[in-house]
Amino acid sequence: MSKTGKPARQKGSRIGIAARIYAALGVLTVLTIAASLVAWFSYGRVGSTVADMVERKMPVVELALELSQAATASTALAPRFMEVQSVRERAALTGEFDKVEARQFDLVRKIGEGNVDNKKAQAALDALSRQINDLNDLTGERLRNNAEAAAVLEKLGKAYEAFVKAASGEAEQAKFAVTFGLDDLAVLSGEALTGAVKTLMDRDFAIFDLARTLQANVNEMVGVLREVAQINDKEKLSLARERFNGIAYRLRTLLADAEKITPNKARAKTVEDLIAIGEGSDGLIDIRNRDITTRETITRGLKEVDQAAAQLRREVDGLVQGARGEAQAAVGSTKELIETSKLWLGVIGLGSLVVALALALFYVRRQIVGRLNKLWAATKAIADGELETAVDTKGNDEIADISKSVLLFRDNAVALRAAELAKVED
């Protein structure tokens, strides 16, 4: 029978000292890279936050504050339209407002370029500009009303002068006729006296009385028209219109009576010219009514300008608060990220320290330094002749290989010594 051989002992997988040290250093390197990545990500986030604040949020706040100042300036210009008294003043004020308006629209455009929703601010600015432009248009209308009123008043003065010339001559003639007729009565008698008295009463006295009454009513109407030019209240203007209409009716009645007695085209024309100055859409009363309406609209417009400006300020404050809120949120998230990164860096640093200590204490000190010290002591003892010294050959690394070589050296030395002793005994 053949002998069955003993199965060979399988060699375990060999992991050398260098491989273990490199693996430990690799772990430390990975931890260092992880710490670097965490720090890089954190610094990148901080950098992007700072860049966003510097390049977008802070400029938006500055632009919004500048827009608020420009809106305040444009609002301050609005009441000055009420003080404009000439076309030149209006043109200068319009040019000043156009510059402020252009600056406002430019600021809103720049705010929109900062990835900020500026639609509400743009709408509020459009409303404010529209209100102020309406005030500008109303100012032009007010100036036209003033110019028309001035022209009508000048026309009133000329028409009154023409009436005075026409009516005064007629009144003087009527007065002369009355005086002359009264003088004639002293030398007349009978039917001649009766006829003279009748003529004096029916014609001369009537003409004289109509002339004086006509002149008195014209003077009253001119006074009413000059008063109308100073009225700033529609209720008072309505009363003045009623007075004017009453005087105009009396004048036309007196004029008709006078024309029946002594026709006078010049007198009739001057009276109608005076009445026409106050009547109709081109008359002083309607002009004054339009001017009062325009001024009331301007007053309401100033209130609407204040409301539009307040709305724009609210929108600007919203932009400022929004930018500041985003900045604060970014700062908060960045702080949170920094704290988290600090925690991760601390954990990774502590892990690296634990790995390094474990490598030093449990592997380098025990598996390398301790075994090398034992091997060195055993080798020294064998070299000193202590061949009974035990040699630890445990392990599957380079130190174990060296230990086995020392053990082989010791065994050879023991065999050599035994051979020498055997020779001596022989």
Short mmCIF file of N, CA and C in Angstrom, two decimals, residues 32 38 60 99 211 298 357 380 391:
data_model
loop_
_atom_site.label_atom_id
_atom_site.label_comp_id
_atom_site.label_asym_id
_atom_site.label_seq_id
_atom_site.Cartn_x
_atom_site.Cartn_y
_atom_site.Cartn_z
N THR A 32 -7.62 63.83 4.64
CA THR A 32 -7.11 65.18 4.36
C THR A 32 -7.79 65.78 3.13
N VAL A 38 -14.24 69.89 1.93
CA VAL A 38 -15.21 70.60 2.77
C VAL A 38 -14.83 72.07 2.90
N VAL A 60 -28.37 96.96 -5.58
CA VAL A 60 -29.83 97.13 -5.64
C VAL A 60 -30.30 98.05 -4.52
N LYS A 99 -35.29 115.65 -16.76
CA LYS A 99 -34.01 115.09 -16.32
C LYS A 99 -34.21 114.14 -15.14
N ALA A 211 -80.16 157.22 -21.25
CA ALA A 211 -78.70 157.33 -21.37
C ALA A 211 -78.03 157.16 -20.02
N ILE A 298 -55.88 120.60 -10.79
CA ILE A 298 -54.47 120.63 -10.39
C ILE A 298 -54.34 120.30 -8.91
N LEU A 357 -3.07 57.92 15.78
CA LEU A 357 -2.74 57.33 17.08
C LEU A 357 -2.87 55.81 17.05
N LYS A 380 20.82 39.43 19.45
CA LYS A 380 21.99 39.77 20.26
C LYS A 380 22.34 38.62 21.21
N VAL A 391 12.98 32.43 19.71
CA VAL A 391 12.77 33.41 18.61
C VAL A 391 11.31 33.35 18.18
#
